[in-house]
Tab-separated table of C-alpha atoms in Angstrom:
chain	number	residue	atom	x	y	z
V	6	MET	CA	-1.646	10.488	12.769
V	7	SER	CA	0.938	10.617	10.085
V	8	VAL	CA	0.924	8.331	7.002
V	9	ASN	CA	4.658	7.452	8.160
V	10	TYR	CA	3.182	5.167	10.487
V	11	TYR	CA	1.985	2.693	7.878
V	12	LEU	CA	5.516	2.404	6.585
V	13	TYR	CA	6.729	1.969	10.307
V	14	LEU	CA	4.328	-0.844	10.830
V	15	SER	CA	5.275	-2.305	7.426
V	16	ALA	CA	9.206	-2.345	8.420
V	17	LEU	CA	8.022	-3.926	11.638
V	18	LEU	CA	6.213	-6.607	9.951
V	19	PHE	CA	8.837	-7.061	7.496
V	20	THR	CA	11.628	-7.636	10.090
V	21	ILE	CA	9.454	-10.033	12.079
V	22	GLY	CA	8.959	-12.166	8.700
V	23	ALA	CA	12.715	-12.135	8.335
V	24	VAL	CA	13.594	-13.210	11.873
V	25	GLY	CA	11.141	-15.740	11.198
V	26	VAL	CA	12.664	-17.148	8.233
V	27	LEU	CA	15.991	-17.288	10.136
V	28	VAL	CA	14.609	-18.973	13.191
V	29	ARG	CA	12.018	-21.382	12.206
V	30	ARG	CA	13.031	-25.119	11.160
V	31	ASN	CA	9.372	-26.185	9.571
V	32	ALA	CA	9.670	-25.284	5.812
V	33	ILE	CA	5.875	-24.546	5.785
V	34	VAL	CA	6.381	-22.043	8.532
V	35	VAL	CA	9.431	-20.540	6.799
V	36	PHE	CA	7.200	-20.024	3.893
V	37	MET	CA	4.492	-18.365	5.773
V	38	CYS	CA	7.141	-15.978	7.158
V	39	ILE	CA	8.204	-15.074	3.652
V	40	GLU	CA	4.647	-14.366	2.764
V	41	LEU	CA	4.299	-12.038	5.775
V	42	MET	CA	7.289	-10.194	4.422
V	43	LEU	CA	5.760	-9.880	0.804
V	44	ASN	CA	2.500	-8.765	2.759
V	45	ALA	CA	4.484	-6.053	4.725
V	46	VAL	CA	6.175	-4.699	1.348
V	47	ASN	CA	2.496	-4.635	-0.130
V	48	LEU	CA	1.499	-2.416	2.645
V	49	SER	CA	4.292	-0.056	2.128
V	50	LEU	CA	3.622	0.125	-1.602
V	51	VAL	CA	0.153	1.004	-1.035
V	52	THR	CA	1.145	3.689	1.275
V	53	PHE	CA	3.682	4.974	-1.316
V	54	ALA	CA	0.874	5.221	-3.723
V	55	ARG	CA	-1.208	7.307	-1.552
V	56	ILE	CA	1.857	9.591	-0.701
V	57	ASN	CA	2.803	10.294	-4.462
V	58	GLY	CA	-0.651	10.617	-5.428
V	59	ASN	CA	-0.732	7.989	-8.300
V	60	LEU	CA	-2.054	4.530	-8.621
V	61	ASP	CA	1.263	2.786	-9.847
V	62	GLY	CA	2.120	1.547	-6.194
V	63	GLN	CA	-1.282	-0.209	-5.954
V	64	ILE	CA	-0.666	-1.728	-9.335
V	65	ILE	CA	2.781	-3.087	-8.372
V	66	ALA	CA	1.062	-4.374	-5.006
V	67	PHE	CA	-1.392	-6.158	-7.208
V	68	PHE	CA	1.342	-7.818	-9.274
V	69	VAL	CA	3.265	-8.771	-6.102
V	70	MET	CA	0.117	-10.772	-5.064
V	71	VAL	CA	-0.103	-12.546	-8.289
V	72	VAL	CA	3.513	-13.352	-8.186
V	73	ALA	CA	3.202	-14.613	-4.644
V	74	ALA	CA	0.333	-16.802	-5.458
V	75	ALA	CA	2.423	-18.543	-8.240
V	76	GLU	CA	5.242	-18.703	-5.844
V	77	VAL	CA	3.204	-20.141	-3.131
V	78	VAL	CA	2.024	-23.120	-5.589
V	79	ILE	CA	5.479	-24.076	-6.567
V	80	GLY	CA	7.143	-23.809	-3.140
V	81	LEU	CA	4.467	-25.989	-1.705
V	82	ALA	CA	4.732	-28.497	-4.369
V	83	ILE	CA	8.615	-28.513	-3.729
V	84	ILE	CA	7.928	-28.867	-0.064
V	85	MET	CA	5.763	-31.762	-0.795
V	86	SER	CA	8.005	-33.625	-2.931
V	87	ILE	CA	11.015	-33.088	-0.481
V	88	PHE	CA	8.572	-34.599	2.132
V	89	ARG	CA	7.762	-37.613	0.096
V	90	ALA	CA	11.466	-38.222	-0.424
V	91	ARG	CA	12.706	-37.500	3.095
V	92	ARG	CA	9.790	-38.057	5.190
V	93	SER	CA	10.255	-34.751	6.795
V	94	ALA	CA	9.355	-31.074	6.111
V	95	SER	CA	12.194	-29.667	8.250
V	96	VAL	CA	14.749	-27.555	6.628
V	97	ASP	CA	17.519	-29.154	8.735
V	98	ASP	CA	16.987	-32.566	7.027
V	99	ALA	CA	17.392	-31.433	3.392
V	100	ASN	CA	20.958	-31.453	3.652
V	101	LEU	CA	21.980	-33.723	0.654
V	102	LEU	CA	24.111	-30.892	-1.138
V	103	LYS	CA	26.068	-30.031	2.109
V	104	TYR	CA	29.390	-31.585	1.491
K	5	MET	CA	-17.306	4.856	-1.645
K	6	THR	CA	-17.914	5.666	1.885
K	7	GLY	CA	-16.802	9.051	3.398
K	8	LEU	CA	-14.000	7.636	4.970
K	9	GLU	CA	-12.319	6.492	1.658
K	10	VAL	CA	-13.106	9.730	0.111
K	11	LEU	CA	-11.198	11.542	2.798
K	12	ALA	CA	-8.402	9.268	2.514
K	13	ALA	CA	-8.450	9.698	-1.406
K	14	HIS	CA	-7.456	13.152	-0.555
K	15	GLY	CA	-4.324	11.904	1.193
K	16	ALA	CA	-5.155	13.408	4.782
K	17	THR	CA	-5.593	10.997	7.603
K	18	THR	CA	-8.890	11.211	9.691
K	19	THR	CA	-9.625	10.234	13.298
K	20	HIS	CA	-11.450	7.228	11.975
K	21	GLU	CA	-8.275	6.064	10.154
K	22	ALA	CA	-6.339	6.704	13.328
K	23	VAL	CA	-8.823	4.605	15.357
K	24	VAL	CA	-8.604	1.733	13.067
K	25	PHE	CA	-4.639	2.063	12.787
K	26	TRP	CA	-4.056	2.046	16.484
K	27	PHE	CA	-6.512	-0.833	17.060
K	28	LEU	CA	-5.287	-3.178	14.335
K	29	ALA	CA	-1.826	-2.426	14.080
K	30	PRO	CA	-0.863	-4.086	17.519
K	31	VAL	CA	-3.148	-6.884	16.482
K	32	ALA	CA	-0.946	-7.253	13.167
K	33	VAL	CA	2.234	-7.090	15.094
K	34	ALA	CA	1.048	-9.548	17.845
K	35	GLY	CA	-0.238	-11.885	15.021
K	36	ALA	CA	3.217	-11.688	13.301
K	37	LEU	CA	5.219	-12.191	16.661
K	38	GLY	CA	2.783	-15.180	17.219
K	39	LEU	CA	3.563	-16.668	13.710
K	40	VAL	CA	7.221	-16.714	14.625
K	41	LEU	CA	6.841	-17.979	18.265
K	42	VAL	CA	4.075	-20.596	18.173
K	43	ARG	CA	5.281	-24.242	17.817
K	44	SER	CA	2.197	-25.684	15.873
K	45	ALA	CA	2.069	-25.011	12.236
K	46	VAL	CA	-1.654	-24.829	12.262
K	47	HIS	CA	-1.696	-22.144	14.773
K	48	ALA	CA	0.897	-20.233	12.778
K	49	ALA	CA	-1.307	-20.229	9.752
K	50	VAL	CA	-4.514	-18.972	11.733
K	51	LEU	CA	-2.169	-16.069	13.051
K	52	LEU	CA	-0.949	-15.505	9.460
K	53	ALA	CA	-4.653	-15.068	8.654
K	54	VAL	CA	-5.185	-12.483	11.423
K	55	VAL	CA	-2.117	-10.370	10.081
K	56	MET	CA	-3.419	-10.628	6.446
K	57	LEU	CA	-7.109	-9.608	7.371
K	58	SER	CA	-5.736	-6.541	9.278
K	59	LEU	CA	-3.577	-5.567	6.307
K	60	ALA	CA	-6.953	-5.758	4.210
K	61	ALA	CA	-8.388	-3.300	6.613
K	62	PHE	CA	-5.498	-0.948	6.352
K	63	TYR	CA	-5.948	-1.121	2.417
K	64	THR	CA	-9.567	0.029	2.847
K	65	THR	CA	-8.454	2.948	4.979
K	66	GLU	CA	-5.705	3.786	2.559
K	67	ALA	CA	-8.051	4.230	-0.253
K	68	ALA	CA	-7.167	0.871	-2.028
K	69	PRO	CA	-10.504	-1.015	-1.858
K	70	PHE	CA	-9.681	-3.277	-4.859
K	71	LEU	CA	-6.569	-4.310	-3.283
K	72	ALA	CA	-8.273	-4.977	0.163
K	73	VAL	CA	-10.807	-7.429	-1.714
K	74	VAL	CA	-8.019	-9.102	-3.344
K	75	GLN	CA	-6.203	-9.397	-0.292
K	76	VAL	CA	-9.211	-11.259	1.403
K	77	VAL	CA	-9.809	-13.287	-1.540
K	78	VAL	CA	-6.438	-14.394	-3.056
K	79	TYR	CA	-4.238	-14.353	0.145
K	80	THR	CA	-6.586	-15.208	3.074
K	81	GLY	CA	-8.940	-17.395	0.785
K	82	ALA	CA	-6.712	-19.103	-1.621
K	83	VAL	CA	-3.009	-19.142	-0.412
K	84	LEU	CA	-3.665	-19.726	3.104
K	85	MET	CA	-6.081	-22.520	2.521
K	86	LEU	CA	-3.226	-24.071	0.312
K	87	PHE	CA	-0.932	-23.653	3.188
K	88	LEU	CA	-3.477	-25.555	5.540
K	89	PHE	CA	-4.094	-28.357	2.686
K	90	VAL	CA	-0.300	-29.015	2.431
K	91	LEU	CA	-0.043	-29.138	6.334
K	92	MET	CA	-2.665	-31.618	6.185
K	93	LEU	CA	-0.810	-33.838	3.742
K	94	VAL	CA	2.587	-33.327	5.411
K	95	GLY	CA	0.993	-34.091	8.928
K	96	VAL	CA	-0.678	-31.337	11.433
K	97	ASP	CA	1.648	-32.693	14.090
K	98	SER	CA	4.784	-31.737	12.499
K	99	THR	CA	5.942	-29.211	15.174
K	100	ASP	CA	9.446	-27.777	15.303
K	101	SER	CA	11.945	-29.227	17.188
K	102	LEU	CA	13.336	-27.003	19.935
K	103	VAL	CA	16.865	-28.298	19.383
K	104	GLU	CA	19.225	-25.762	18.091
K	105	THR	CA	21.368	-27.215	15.294
K	106	LEU	CA	23.543	-24.088	14.977
K	107	ARG	CA	24.711	-22.762	18.223
K	108	GLY	CA	23.719	-19.070	19.140
K	109	GLN	CA	21.672	-18.988	15.974
K	110	ARG	CA	18.271	-17.791	17.585
K	111	LEU	CA	20.247	-15.080	19.395
K	112	ALA	CA	22.163	-13.838	16.284
K	113	ALA	CA	18.932	-13.886	14.384
K	114	VAL	CA	17.049	-11.727	16.905
K	115	ALA	CA	19.986	-9.448	17.175
K	116	LEU	CA	20.022	-9.042	13.300
K	117	GLY	CA	16.268	-8.449	13.428
K	118	LEU	CA	16.449	-5.581	15.953
K	119	GLY	CA	19.262	-4.103	14.122
K	120	PHE	CA	17.398	-4.377	10.797
K	121	ALA	CA	14.265	-2.908	12.432
K	122	VAL	CA	16.158	0.139	13.698
K	123	LEU	CA	17.797	0.729	10.489
K	124	LEU	CA	14.739	0.635	8.514
K	125	VAL	CA	12.798	2.870	10.993
K	126	ALA	CA	15.473	5.444	11.032
K	127	ALA	CA	15.862	5.538	7.392
K	128	ILE	CA	12.015	6.062	6.902
K	129	ALA	CA	12.103	8.527	9.397
K	130	GLY	CA	15.016	10.497	7.992
K	131	ALA	CA	13.943	10.200	4.441
K	132	ILE	CA	10.107	11.287	4.476
K	133	SER	CA	9.217	13.761	7.148
K	134	GLY	CA	7.360	17.099	6.965
K	135	PHE	CA	5.583	16.538	3.782
K	136	HIS	CA	1.738	16.088	2.918
K	137	PRO	CA	0.651	12.992	1.100
K	138	LYS	CA	-1.355	13.789	-2.033
K	139	GLY	CA	-3.700	10.904	-2.032
K	140	VAL	CA	-4.564	8.662	-4.948
K	141	GLY	CA	-7.959	10.755	-5.373
K	142	GLY	CA	-6.327	12.992	-8.225
K	143	ALA	CA	-5.116	9.971	-10.044
K	144	GLU	CA	-8.540	8.236	-9.841
K	145	ALA	CA	-10.234	11.450	-11.368
K	146	GLY	CA	-13.655	10.574	-9.922
K	147	LYS	CA	-13.722	7.224	-11.799
K	148	GLY	CA	-13.440	5.241	-8.663
K	149	ASN	CA	-10.343	2.932	-7.636
K	150	VAL	CA	-11.477	-0.280	-9.564
K	151	VAL	CA	-11.965	1.608	-13.022
K	152	ALA	CA	-8.721	3.705	-12.637
K	153	ILE	CA	-6.811	0.578	-11.747
K	154	ALA	CA	-8.238	-1.207	-14.778
K	155	GLU	CA	-7.332	1.440	-17.212
K	156	LEU	CA	-3.712	1.573	-16.049
K	157	LEU	CA	-3.441	-2.113	-16.116
K	158	PHE	CA	-4.836	-2.670	-19.488
K	159	SER	CA	-2.787	0.341	-20.945
K	160	ARG	CA	0.523	0.908	-19.328
K	161	TYR	CA	1.064	-2.347	-17.574
K	162	VAL	CA	-0.407	-4.755	-20.145
K	163	PHE	CA	2.806	-6.221	-21.109
K	164	ALA	CA	3.345	-7.200	-17.539
K	165	PHE	CA	-0.182	-8.423	-17.170
K	166	GLU	CA	0.229	-10.860	-20.027
K	167	ALA	CA	3.445	-11.891	-18.448
K	168	THR	CA	1.866	-12.639	-15.314
K	169	SER	CA	-0.490	-14.985	-17.168
K	170	ALA	CA	2.260	-16.946	-18.753
K	171	LEU	CA	3.665	-17.147	-15.310
K	172	LEU	CA	0.399	-18.412	-13.818
K	173	ILE	CA	0.224	-20.998	-16.425
K	174	THR	CA	3.974	-22.204	-15.797
K	175	ALA	CA	3.252	-22.268	-12.108
K	176	GLY	CA	0.300	-24.525	-12.515
K	177	LEU	CA	2.269	-26.850	-14.833
K	178	GLY	CA	5.105	-26.847	-12.546
K	179	ALA	CA	3.143	-27.988	-9.579
K	180	MET	CA	1.630	-30.596	-11.649
K	181	VAL	CA	4.973	-32.003	-12.716
K	182	LEU	CA	6.495	-31.524	-9.275
K	183	THR	CA	3.694	-33.454	-7.283
K	184	HIS	CA	3.292	-36.241	-9.928
K	185	ARG	CA	4.363	-39.542	-9.090
K	186	GLU	CA	5.087	-42.509	-11.474
K	187	PRO	CA	4.075	-45.697	-9.923
K	188	THR	CA	7.551	-47.975	-9.694
K	189	THR	CA	5.518	-51.069	-9.085
K	190	PRO	CA	2.296	-52.202	-10.860
K	191	ARG	CA	-0.612	-51.556	-8.555
K	192	LEU	CA	-2.135	-54.852	-7.179
K	193	THR	CA	-5.607	-55.765	-7.881
K	194	GLN	CA	-8.168	-57.076	-5.539
K	195	LYS	CA	-7.856	-60.589	-7.170
K	196	GLU	CA	-4.120	-60.575	-6.480
K	197	ARG	CA	-4.258	-59.421	-3.134
K	198	MET	CA	-6.709	-62.196	-2.364
K	199	LEU	CA	-4.445	-64.716	-3.843
K	200	GLU	CA	-1.602	-63.574	-1.936
K	201	ARG	CA	-3.769	-63.862	1.364
K	202	VAL	CA	-4.652	-67.389	0.495
K	203	ALA	CA	-0.903	-68.350	-0.276
K	204	ARG	CA	0.031	-66.952	3.011
K	205	GLY	CA	-2.394	-69.305	4.655
K	206	GLY	CA	-2.837	-69.566	8.551
K	207	SER	CA	-5.402	-67.433	10.472
K	208	GLY	CA	-5.386	-64.813	8.005
K	209	MET	CA	-7.833	-66.869	5.776
K	210	ALA	CA	-10.876	-66.187	7.683
K	211	PRO	CA	-12.319	-62.759	8.100
K	212	LEU	CA	-11.234	-60.549	10.998
K	213	PRO	CA	-13.326	-60.970	14.218
K	214	GLY	CA	-15.645	-58.451	15.036
K	215	PRO	CA	-15.063	-56.245	18.080
K	216	GLY	CA	-17.190	-56.929	21.103
K	217	VAL	CA	-18.232	-60.334	20.159
K	218	TYR	CA	-18.893	-62.549	23.218
K	219	ALA	CA	-17.421	-59.718	25.300
K	220	ASP	CA	-19.322	-57.672	28.034
K	221	HIS	CA	-20.335	-55.107	25.685
K	222	ASP	CA	-20.272	-54.480	21.827
K	223	ALA	CA	-18.446	-51.172	21.563
K	224	VAL	CA	-15.737	-51.165	18.871
K	225	ASP	CA	-12.931	-50.692	21.321
K	226	THR	CA	-13.951	-53.678	23.339
K	227	PRO	CA	-11.836	-56.689	22.095
K	228	ALA	CA	-13.704	-59.879	21.171
K	229	LEU	CA	-13.142	-63.089	23.274
K	230	LEU	CA	-12.301	-66.405	21.571
K	231	PRO	CA	-14.080	-69.546	22.637
K	232	ASP	CA	-11.243	-70.387	25.130
K	233	GLY	CA	-11.828	-67.193	26.787
K	234	SER	CA	-8.660	-65.432	25.464
K	235	ILE	CA	-8.536	-62.004	23.730
K	236	ALA	CA	-8.845	-61.927	19.759
K	237	PRO	CA	-6.113	-59.537	19.240
K	238	THR	CA	-7.196	-58.645	15.770
K	239	SER	CA	-10.563	-58.059	16.700
K	240	VAL	CA	-9.910	-54.027	17.599
K	241	PRO	CA	-8.731	-52.056	14.956
K	242	GLU	CA	-5.148	-51.013	14.935
K	243	TYR	CA	-5.691	-47.371	14.824
K	244	LEU	CA	-7.911	-47.587	17.901
K	245	GLN	CA	-5.290	-49.710	19.738
K	246	VAL	CA	-2.399	-47.155	19.401
K	247	SER	CA	-4.926	-44.484	20.708
K	248	ALA	CA	-7.404	-44.100	23.428
K	249	ALA	CA	-8.871	-47.744	23.343
K	250	ARG	CA	-5.539	-49.368	24.145
K	251	PRO	CA	-6.072	-49.233	28.013
K	252	HIS	CA	-9.397	-50.814	27.485
K	253	VAL	CA	-8.050	-53.949	25.918
K	254	GLU	CA	-5.544	-54.027	28.721
K	255	ASP	CA	-8.363	-53.673	31.367
K	256	VAL	CA	-10.210	-56.773	29.721
K	257	GLU	CA	-6.886	-58.587	29.787
K	258	ARG	CA	-6.602	-57.848	33.516
K	259	GLU	CA	-10.190	-58.795	34.037
K	260	LEU	CA	-9.487	-62.233	32.489
K	261	GLU	CA	-6.286	-62.902	34.450
K	262	GLY	CA	-7.856	-61.681	37.781
K	263	PRO	CA	-9.810	-64.817	38.971
C-alpha cells in the first residue's frame, strides 16, 4: 500500500465532518463534527511528517491538539450559556442576530 | 520500539501496516458517517470515540507513538468526556428534529461534500504520486520519538509552546466566566421556605403522605389511601407519576371505582 491512502482517508474524514457541520442541528453534534475535521487534518499532518522525513508535522499536530482542547472548553461553555438563556441546544434557535 | 514502528520510521509501508490500515480505515469512515447520521447525541459521541481511537492506531503505524498516546489521553479521554458531561447538563434526550428549516439544504450539503471530496482526492493524487516517503527515522536520529519531539518542542518551537500555555490559561478563565451565574434573587433559607409553607396553610402543612399506606402493598409507586378510601394524590412522587408508575395509580383508581 502507498502512504497516499492515509491522505485519502484524511480527506474523506474531513469531508464527512464538513457535511456534518452543514447538516446537523444540535450544536453539540456540530461541534463533534468540527473535532472530526481537526482529527482528519492531524492524520494528514502526521503523514506529511513521514513523507518529508522530519518531525515538524508531528509537532504541529500536537499543537493542533492543544488548541482543540482549549477550543472545546470555550465552545462548550458558550453552548452551555446559550442553553441556559434559550433552553435549547439547537443552532436554529440561536437567531437573535438574524434581522 | 516495536519492529513495526522501526520499519515505518524508515518510511516504507509494510504488510502489517496495510492490514491495520485496511481493517481500521473502513471502521473510521463508518464511525464518521454514523456520527453524521445517528439522531442521538450520545451515540454520536461514542462513534466519534471509535474514529479517534482508530486514528490513534494509525499514528502508531506511522511512527508517531507520542501522538497516539496524546490522542487517546487528551482527545478520547478528556475532550470526549467533556462532550458527554455537557450532554448530560443539556439533556441526553436532545435529539435533532428532522424538520428541514432551509429547503433542500441537506441535498445541497451532500452534493457539496461529494464535490469537495472528489476535488481533494484528485488534488492529492495529482500532487503527490511516484515518490518514496523518507520516514521520520532520520529526524529522530536514534533517540526515539518522544526525545526527538521534546528537543524540537523546547528549542525551535519554544515560543509557540509558551503561547499555548497562555492560551490554556485564557481558555480556563473564559470557561469559568462564561458558565458563572450571579444569583438574581437572594437564595431562600430553610427557615424562609418553612414560613412560606405555613403562610400558605391548607393541606400543605402536614408532611406528605407516604406511598402505600393502607394500600394493598407498600411499593413506592402504589398510592396511599385516605381514611375515606380515596387516593391521596400527593403520596406518589411526581417523577414516578409521569413515568412508569402512572398506570399503576390509574389501576388503583379503577379498582376503587369498580365495585
